[in-house]
CSV table of C-alpha atoms and ligand atoms in Angstrom, one decimal:
chain,number,residue,atom,x,y,z
A,2,MET,CA,-7.2,-65.0,-159.4
A,3,GLU,CA,-4.9,-68.1,-158.6
A,4,PHE,CA,-3.4,-71.4,-159.5
A,5,THR,CA,-5.5,-74.3,-158.0
A,6,ASN,CA,-5.4,-77.1,-157.6
A,7,GLN,CA,-6.0,-79.1,-161.1
A,8,SER,CA,-8.6,-81.8,-160.7
A,9,LYS,CA,-10.6,-79.2,-157.8
A,10,CYS,CA,-11.2,-76.6,-160.6
A,11,ILE,CA,-11.8,-79.0,-163.9
A,12,CYS,CA,-15.4,-79.6,-162.0
A,13,LEU,CA,-16.2,-76.3,-161.4
A,14,ALA,CA,-15.4,-74.9,-164.5
A,15,LEU,CA,-18.2,-77.7,-166.0
A,16,VAL,CA,-20.5,-76.4,-163.7
A,17,LEU,CA,-20.6,-73.3,-164.7
A,18,MET,CA,-19.5,-74.2,-167.9
A,19,LEU,CA,-23.3,-75.7,-167.4
A,20,GLY,CA,-24.9,-72.8,-165.3
A,21,ASP,CA,-23.3,-70.4,-168.0
A,22,TRP,CA,-24.7,-72.4,-171.5
A,23,SER,CA,-28.2,-71.3,-171.1
A,24,SER,CA,-28.0,-67.5,-170.5
A,25,GLU,CA,-25.2,-66.7,-172.3
A,26,ALA,CA,-26.0,-68.3,-176.1
A,27,THR,CA,-28.8,-66.3,-177.2
A,28,SER,CA,-27.1,-63.6,-176.5
A,29,ARG,CA,-23.7,-64.2,-177.6
A,30,SER,CA,-22.5,-63.9,-181.5
A,31,PHE,CA,-22.3,-67.4,-183.6
A,32,ASN,CA,-18.4,-66.5,-183.6
A,33,ASP,CA,-18.7,-65.6,-179.5
A,34,ALA,CA,-20.5,-68.8,-178.9
A,35,PHE,CA,-16.7,-70.5,-180.5
A,36,ALA,CA,-14.9,-68.8,-178.5
A,37,TYR,CA,-16.8,-68.7,-175.4
A,38,GLY,CA,-15.8,-73.1,-176.0
A,39,ARG,CA,-12.2,-72.3,-176.4
A,40,TYR,CA,-12.7,-70.2,-172.4
A,41,GLU,CA,-13.8,-73.4,-171.2
A,42,GLN,CA,-11.6,-75.2,-172.8
A,43,TRP,CA,-8.3,-73.1,-171.4
A,44,ILE,CA,-9.8,-73.1,-167.9
A,45,ALA,CA,-10.1,-76.0,-167.8
A,46,ARG,CA,-6.6,-77.2,-168.7
A,47,TYR,CA,-4.9,-74.9,-166.4
A,48,GLY,CA,-6.9,-75.3,-163.9
A,49,ARG,CA,-8.8,-71.3,-163.3
A,50,VAL,CA,-10.8,-70.2,-160.9
A,51,TYR,CA,-12.8,-67.1,-161.3
A,52,ASN,CA,-15.1,-65.8,-157.9
A,53,ASP,CA,-18.2,-64.8,-160.2
A,54,ILE,CA,-19.9,-64.6,-163.8
A,55,LYS,CA,-18.7,-61.2,-163.6
A,56,GLU,CA,-15.5,-61.6,-163.4
A,57,LYS,CA,-15.0,-64.8,-165.9
A,58,GLU,CA,-16.4,-63.2,-168.2
A,59,ASP,CA,-14.2,-59.5,-167.4
A,60,ARG,CA,-11.5,-62.2,-167.9
A,61,PHE,CA,-13.1,-63.6,-171.3
A,62,ASN,CA,-12.6,-59.8,-172.8
A,63,ILE,CA,-9.0,-60.2,-171.9
A,64,PHE,CA,-8.9,-63.6,-173.2
A,65,LYS,CA,-11.0,-63.1,-176.5
A,66,GLU,CA,-8.3,-59.7,-177.1
A,67,ASN,CA,-4.8,-62.5,-176.3
A,68,GLU,CA,-6.3,-64.4,-179.0
A,69,ALA,CA,-6.7,-61.9,-182.5
A,70,PHE,CA,-3.4,-60.6,-181.2
A,71,ILE,CA,-2.1,-63.9,-181.0
A,72,ASP,CA,-3.4,-65.4,-184.2
A,73,THR,CA,-2.3,-62.2,-186.5
A,74,SER,CA,0.9,-62.8,-185.1
A,75,ASN,CA,0.9,-66.5,-185.6
A,76,ASN,CA,-1.0,-65.8,-189.2
A,77,ASP,CA,2.6,-64.0,-190.6
A,78,GLY,CA,5.3,-65.7,-192.5
A,79,ASN,CA,8.1,-63.5,-192.4
A,80,LYS,CA,7.9,-65.0,-188.3
A,81,LEU,CA,10.0,-67.1,-186.7
A,82,TYR,CA,8.5,-67.7,-183.5
A,83,LYS,CA,5.1,-68.8,-183.1
A,84,LEU,CA,2.7,-67.5,-180.0
A,85,SER,CA,0.1,-69.0,-178.0
A,86,LEU,CA,-3.1,-69.9,-174.8
A,87,ASN,CA,-0.1,-70.2,-172.2
A,88,GLN,CA,-1.8,-70.8,-168.5
A,89,PHE,CA,-1.5,-66.4,-169.5
A,90,ALA,CA,-4.0,-65.8,-171.6
A,91,ASP,CA,-6.7,-64.5,-168.6
A,92,LEU,CA,-4.6,-61.0,-167.9
A,93,THR,CA,-3.7,-57.9,-169.9
A,94,ASN,CA,0.5,-57.1,-171.2
A,95,GLU,CA,-0.2,-54.6,-167.6
A,96,GLU,CA,-1.0,-57.9,-165.8
A,97,PHE,CA,1.0,-59.4,-166.5
A,98,ILE,CA,4.1,-57.4,-166.1
A,99,ALA,CA,2.6,-56.4,-162.7
A,100,SER,CA,2.9,-60.4,-161.3
A,101,ARG,CA,6.2,-60.9,-163.0
A,102,ASN,CA,9.2,-58.8,-163.7
A,103,ARG,CA,10.6,-57.5,-161.3
A,104,PHE,CA,14.6,-57.6,-161.6
A,105,LYS,CA,15.5,-54.0,-161.4
A,106,GLY,CA,17.0,-53.1,-163.3
A,107,HIS,CA,20.6,-50.4,-162.0
A,108,GLU,CA,20.5,-47.0,-164.1
A,109,CYS,CA,24.5,-48.2,-164.9
A,110,SER,CA,26.8,-50.0,-163.1
A,111,THR,CA,29.7,-48.6,-161.2
A,112,LYS,CA,30.9,-51.5,-160.5
A,113,THR,CA,33.9,-52.9,-162.4
A,114,THR,CA,35.9,-56.1,-162.4
A,115,THR,CA,38.2,-58.4,-164.2
A,116,PHE,CA,36.3,-60.7,-167.1
A,117,LYS,CA,37.7,-63.8,-166.8
A,118,TYR,CA,36.8,-64.8,-170.3
A,119,GLU,CA,38.1,-62.1,-171.8
A,120,ASN,CA,40.2,-64.5,-174.2
A,121,ALA,CA,38.5,-67.6,-174.3
A,122,THR,CA,38.0,-70.0,-177.1
A,123,VAL,CA,34.3,-70.3,-178.4
A,124,PRO,CA,32.8,-73.4,-179.7
A,125,ALA,CA,30.0,-73.4,-182.0
A,126,THR,CA,27.2,-74.3,-179.6
A,127,MET,CA,26.6,-74.8,-176.4
A,128,ASP,CA,23.3,-76.1,-174.7
A,129,TRP,CA,25.0,-76.7,-170.5
A,130,ARG,CA,22.0,-78.6,-170.4
A,131,LYS,CA,23.2,-82.1,-173.0
A,132,LYS,CA,26.4,-81.5,-170.1
A,133,GLY,CA,24.3,-81.4,-166.6
A,134,ALA,CA,24.7,-78.9,-165.0
A,135,VAL,CA,21.1,-77.3,-165.5
A,136,THR,CA,18.8,-78.4,-163.1
A,137,PRO,CA,14.7,-78.5,-164.0
A,138,VAL,CA,13.1,-75.8,-165.1
A,139,LYS,CA,11.4,-74.4,-162.4
A,140,ASP,CA,8.7,-71.8,-162.0
A,141,GLN,CA,8.7,-68.7,-159.9
A,142,GLY,CA,4.1,-68.4,-159.6
A,143,GLN,CA,3.0,-64.6,-158.6
A,144,CYS,CA,5.8,-62.9,-157.6
A,145,GLY,CA,8.7,-61.1,-158.5
A,146,SER,CA,11.4,-63.7,-157.2
A,147,CYS,CA,12.9,-63.6,-161.1
A,148,TRP,CA,16.2,-61.6,-159.5
A,149,ALA,CA,16.4,-65.2,-156.8
A,150,PHE,CA,16.0,-67.7,-160.7
A,151,SER,CA,18.5,-66.2,-162.4
A,152,ALA,CA,21.7,-66.5,-159.8
A,153,VAL,CA,20.4,-69.4,-158.3
A,154,GLY,CA,21.1,-71.1,-162.1
A,155,ALA,CA,23.6,-69.3,-162.6
A,156,MET,CA,25.2,-71.3,-159.3
A,157,GLU,CA,23.9,-74.0,-159.9
A,158,GLY,CA,25.6,-74.1,-163.1
A,159,ILE,CA,28.7,-73.9,-161.9
A,160,THR,CA,28.5,-75.9,-159.2
A,161,GLN,CA,28.6,-79.2,-161.7
A,162,ILE,CA,30.8,-77.8,-163.6
A,163,THR,CA,33.3,-77.5,-160.4
A,164,THR,CA,31.8,-80.3,-158.1
A,165,GLY,CA,30.5,-82.7,-161.1
A,166,LYS,CA,27.4,-82.5,-158.7
A,167,LEU,CA,23.8,-81.1,-159.8
A,168,ILE,CA,22.2,-79.5,-156.9
A,169,SER,CA,18.1,-77.7,-157.1
A,170,LEU,CA,19.6,-74.8,-155.1
A,171,SER,CA,16.8,-72.4,-152.4
A,172,GLU,CA,15.7,-69.4,-154.3
A,173,GLN,CA,14.1,-68.8,-150.8
A,174,GLU,CA,16.1,-68.4,-148.7
A,175,LEU,CA,17.5,-65.7,-151.5
A,176,VAL,CA,13.1,-64.5,-150.8
A,177,ASP,CA,13.4,-64.4,-147.0
A,178,CYS,CA,16.8,-64.0,-146.1
A,179,ASP,CA,18.8,-62.0,-148.7
A,180,VAL,CA,16.3,-58.6,-147.7
A,181,GLN,CA,19.8,-56.4,-145.0
A,182,GLY,CA,20.6,-54.5,-148.7
A,183,GLU,CA,18.5,-53.6,-152.2
A,184,ASP,CA,16.8,-57.3,-152.4
A,185,GLN,CA,13.4,-57.5,-151.5
A,186,GLY,CA,12.8,-60.7,-152.5
A,187,CYS,CA,9.0,-60.9,-153.8
A,188,SER,CA,9.4,-57.3,-154.7
A,189,GLY,CA,12.0,-57.4,-157.0
A,190,GLY,CA,16.0,-57.8,-156.7
A,191,PHE,CA,19.2,-57.5,-158.5
A,192,MET,CA,21.0,-61.2,-159.5
A,193,ASP,CA,24.5,-59.5,-158.4
A,194,ASP,CA,23.2,-58.7,-154.7
A,195,ALA,CA,21.6,-62.3,-154.7
A,196,PHE,CA,25.6,-63.8,-155.6
A,197,GLN,CA,27.2,-61.2,-152.9
A,198,PHE,CA,24.8,-62.5,-150.3
A,199,VAL,CA,26.0,-66.5,-151.0
A,200,ILE,CA,29.5,-64.8,-151.1
A,201,GLN,CA,28.8,-63.4,-147.2
A,202,ASN,CA,27.1,-66.4,-146.1
A,203,HIS,CA,29.6,-68.5,-147.0
A,204,GLY,CA,27.2,-70.8,-148.4
A,205,ILE,CA,23.7,-71.7,-149.8
A,206,ASN,CA,21.5,-74.4,-148.9
A,207,THR,CA,18.9,-76.7,-151.1
A,208,GLU,CA,15.7,-76.4,-152.7
A,209,ALA,CA,14.8,-79.4,-150.6
A,210,ASN,CA,16.0,-78.3,-148.1
A,211,TYR,CA,14.4,-74.1,-148.4
A,212,PRO,CA,11.0,-75.2,-150.9
A,213,TYR,CA,10.1,-72.4,-153.1
A,214,THR,CA,6.3,-70.5,-151.7
A,215,ALA,CA,5.9,-68.3,-153.5
A,216,GLY,CA,6.1,-65.8,-150.9
A,217,ASN,CA,7.8,-63.3,-148.8
A,218,SER,CA,7.8,-64.7,-146.1
A,219,THR,CA,10.8,-64.7,-142.3
A,220,CYS,CA,13.5,-66.1,-142.9
A,221,ASN,CA,14.8,-70.1,-141.6
A,222,ALA,CA,18.0,-69.7,-139.5
A,223,LYS,CA,18.9,-72.7,-139.7
A,224,GLU,CA,18.4,-73.2,-143.1
A,225,GLU,CA,19.9,-70.4,-144.1
A,226,ALA,CA,23.5,-71.9,-141.4
A,227,GLY,CA,23.4,-75.0,-144.5
A,228,HIS,CA,25.7,-74.5,-147.2
A,229,ALA,CA,24.8,-77.6,-150.0
A,230,ALA,CA,27.3,-74.9,-152.4
A,231,THR,CA,29.2,-71.8,-151.9
A,232,ILE,CA,31.3,-69.0,-154.7
A,233,THR,CA,34.0,-67.1,-153.8
A,234,GLY,CA,32.8,-63.9,-155.9
A,235,TYR,CA,31.7,-62.9,-159.3
A,236,GLU,CA,31.6,-61.0,-162.1
A,237,ASP,CA,30.1,-58.5,-164.8
A,238,VAL,CA,30.5,-59.8,-168.3
A,239,PRO,CA,31.3,-56.3,-170.7
A,240,ALA,CA,28.5,-54.6,-171.4
A,241,ASN,CA,27.3,-53.9,-175.5
A,242,SER,CA,29.3,-57.6,-176.3
A,243,GLU,CA,27.5,-59.8,-177.5
A,244,SER,CA,31.5,-61.4,-178.4
A,245,ALA,CA,32.2,-60.9,-174.6
A,246,LEU,CA,28.2,-62.8,-174.1
A,247,LEU,CA,29.6,-65.3,-176.1
A,248,LYS,CA,32.7,-66.3,-175.1
A,249,ALA,CA,30.4,-66.1,-171.2
A,250,VAL,CA,28.0,-68.9,-171.8
A,251,ALA,CA,30.8,-71.0,-173.8
A,252,ASN,CA,32.0,-71.3,-170.3
A,253,GLN,CA,29.5,-71.6,-168.2
A,254,PRO,CA,25.2,-70.7,-167.5
A,255,ILE,CA,25.3,-67.0,-167.3
A,256,SER,CA,22.7,-64.5,-165.1
A,257,VAL,CA,21.1,-62.1,-167.7
A,258,ALA,CA,19.0,-59.4,-167.8
A,259,ILE,CA,16.0,-59.0,-170.4
A,260,ASP,CA,12.8,-56.7,-170.9
A,261,ALA,CA,10.3,-59.2,-171.5
A,262,SER,CA,8.1,-57.0,-171.2
A,263,GLY,CA,5.9,-57.0,-174.5
A,264,SER,CA,3.2,-59.2,-174.2
A,265,ASN,CA,4.7,-61.6,-178.2
A,266,PHE,CA,7.5,-62.1,-175.3
A,267,GLN,CA,3.9,-63.4,-172.2
A,268,PHE,CA,2.4,-65.4,-175.2
A,269,TYR,CA,6.2,-67.2,-176.4
A,270,SER,CA,5.6,-70.8,-177.5
A,271,SER,CA,8.6,-71.8,-179.7
A,272,GLY,CA,10.5,-70.5,-182.3
A,273,VAL,CA,14.0,-68.4,-182.5
A,274,PHE,CA,11.9,-65.0,-181.0
A,275,THR,CA,13.0,-61.9,-182.9
A,276,GLY,CA,10.0,-60.2,-181.6
A,277,THR,CA,10.1,-56.7,-181.1
A,278,CYS,CA,11.5,-55.8,-177.7
A,279,GLY,CA,13.0,-52.5,-175.0
A,280,THR,CA,15.7,-52.4,-173.3
A,281,ASP,CA,13.9,-51.3,-170.0
A,282,LEU,CA,15.3,-55.0,-168.4
A,283,ASP,CA,12.6,-56.4,-166.0
A,284,HIS,CA,13.2,-59.9,-166.1
A,285,GLY,CA,16.0,-62.3,-165.1
A,286,VAL,CA,17.1,-64.6,-166.8
A,287,THR,CA,19.8,-67.6,-167.2
A,288,ALA,CA,21.2,-67.3,-170.2
A,289,VAL,CA,22.5,-71.4,-170.6
A,290,GLY,CA,23.8,-71.9,-174.7
A,291,TYR,CA,23.6,-70.7,-178.0
A,292,GLY,CA,22.9,-71.9,-181.0
A,293,VAL,CA,22.2,-71.5,-184.7
A,294,SER,CA,18.8,-73.0,-186.0
A,295,ALA,CA,17.8,-75.0,-189.5
A,296,ASP,CA,17.4,-71.7,-190.8
A,297,GLY,CA,20.3,-70.1,-189.5
A,298,THR,CA,19.5,-67.7,-187.4
A,299,LYS,CA,21.1,-67.3,-184.2
A,300,TYR,CA,20.2,-67.5,-181.3
A,301,TRP,CA,21.0,-67.9,-177.3
A,302,LEU,CA,19.2,-70.6,-175.8
A,303,VAL,CA,17.2,-69.3,-172.2
A,304,LYS,CA,16.1,-70.6,-169.0
A,305,ASN,CA,12.8,-68.8,-167.8
A,306,SER,CA,11.6,-69.8,-164.2
A,307,TRP,CA,7.1,-69.2,-166.0
A,308,GLY,CA,7.4,-73.2,-165.7
A,309,ALA,CA,7.2,-75.9,-168.5
A,310,GLN,CA,4.2,-75.5,-169.9
A,311,TRP,CA,6.1,-71.7,-170.8
A,312,GLY,CA,8.1,-71.9,-174.0
A,313,GLU,CA,9.0,-74.5,-175.2
A,314,GLU,CA,9.2,-76.6,-172.2
A,315,GLY,CA,10.3,-73.4,-170.2
A,316,TYR,CA,12.8,-72.9,-172.8
A,317,ILE,CA,12.7,-69.7,-174.9
A,318,ARG,CA,15.6,-69.2,-177.9
A,319,MET,CA,16.1,-65.1,-177.9
A,320,GLN,CA,18.1,-64.4,-181.7
A,321,ARG,CA,21.0,-63.6,-180.6
A,322,ASP,CA,24.1,-61.7,-182.9
A,323,VAL,CA,21.0,-58.3,-183.3
A,324,ALA,CA,22.6,-55.4,-185.1
A,325,ALA,CA,21.9,-53.4,-181.5
A,326,PRO,CA,25.0,-53.3,-179.5
A,327,ALA,CA,22.9,-54.7,-176.4
A,328,GLY,CA,21.4,-57.8,-177.9
A,329,LEU,CA,18.0,-58.9,-178.4
A,330,CYS,CA,15.5,-56.9,-175.9
A,331,GLY,CA,18.9,-55.9,-174.0
A,332,ILE,CA,20.8,-59.7,-172.9
A,333,ALA,CA,24.2,-58.2,-173.7
A,334,LEU,CA,23.2,-55.2,-170.3
A,335,GLN,CA,23.5,-56.5,-167.2
A,336,ALA,CA,25.4,-59.9,-167.8
A,337,SER,CA,26.4,-61.4,-165.5
A,338,TYR,CA,28.6,-64.7,-163.5
A,339,PRO,CA,29.3,-66.6,-159.7
A,340,ILE,CA,32.8,-67.2,-159.4
A,341,ALA,CA,32.9,-70.8,-157.6
B,635,NAG,C1,43.0,-61.8,-172.4
B,635,NAG,O1,44.7,-61.3,-173.2
B,635,NAG,C2,46.2,-60.9,-172.8
B,635,NAG,C3,46.9,-60.4,-174.7
B,635,NAG,O2,47.8,-61.5,-174.0
B,635,NAG,C4,46.5,-60.3,-171.9
B,635,NAG,O3,46.7,-59.2,-171.7
B,635,NAG,C5,45.2,-60.2,-170.8
B,635,NAG,O4,45.2,-60.1,-169.6
B,635,NAG,C6,44.2,-61.9,-171.4
B,635,NAG,N1,43.0,-61.6,-170.5
B,635,NAG,C7,42.7,-62.4,-168.7
B,635,NAG,C8,42.2,-62.3,-168.5
B,635,NAG,O5,44.0,-64.0,-168.9
B,636,NAG,C1,8.9,-58.7,-149.5
B,636,NAG,O1,9.7,-58.1,-148.3
B,636,NAG,C2,11.1,-57.5,-148.3
B,636,NAG,C3,12.1,-57.1,-147.9
B,636,NAG,O2,11.7,-57.8,-146.6
B,636,NAG,C4,10.2,-55.5,-149.0
B,636,NAG,O3,11.3,-55.4,-148.7
B,636,NAG,C5,8.7,-56.4,-150.3
B,636,NAG,O4,8.2,-54.4,-150.4
B,636,NAG,C6,8.0,-57.3,-149.2
B,636,NAG,N1,7.1,-57.7,-151.1
B,636,NAG,C7,5.9,-58.3,-150.5
B,636,NAG,C8,5.3,-58.3,-152.0
B,636,NAG,O5,5.3,-58.3,-149.6
């Protein structure tokens, strides 16, 4: 299963639709036929291509289950967020997790650092996008490189804040070249180790010079030697404290680890996410602000790396100041930031 060229796929989907219809219509229930129509529309929209009718049928069954899950959630008037049949609609939750989330949560962090924002004052709201410190949403594809996107988002932020220049930086350099330590390219890694790599490498190249390929490749030493930005250090935000995280996000975009394994996270579409969530950290993202919604719900503004079609144009607003010290989905457990 692959994401492929849109124009080619629409044609292919049409051919399959015609071929399918006569034989399928007789054996399908009325409701199923309507569901199949929605499935065909979804296939065309997301340019999905299946190897054969069997795979297409199997994926249809998953699609139907996901659609039922989404409808049930969206019909619950008490929920502050909506789900949608996004690009992950034909994946089971297990497949979804296996193909994307690869932050390797440390059991416990032994590193003790100072927290430079300990006494920082915090404005009521913050949106680093409005301050020009956030690049457009990127897409990690089917590669467990979330850790690289999370770290790059924080480095792009601090670089813009200190130099005034917003430069899209290279995740692929981290995927390919940061392999001497614990980071493992598409098989996962840590944001702090990515910062460590950039410090030792004396910088990181641009996205343009070292573009993303969504796969492991050998390190391009020439591009690795090109430095568009650099950092001198990094610090961890004290864990289990959303107020500490607030002080940090008030001052720069912050790398955070979350548990993004739930189906409601998979299909998040809009609103303030208040869904049930664990704290088994498996995904790296970048917190780029915070605020309060119209109905008074406090949220973190989080940049994801699943493309602009997911969530609110690639972002999710996650409930802030929850009862659990770890924060929703463990957002306050392993936050960290680079120092220019
Ligand atoms: C925060 O304030 C306390 C008390 O004045 C001081 O001891 C501490 O060094 C300050 N922390 C930072 C990071 O500036
Ligand atoms: C990617 O490369 C890393 C580092 O060499 C390796 O540990 C990992 O298994 C590779 N992952 C895949 C999916 O090829």
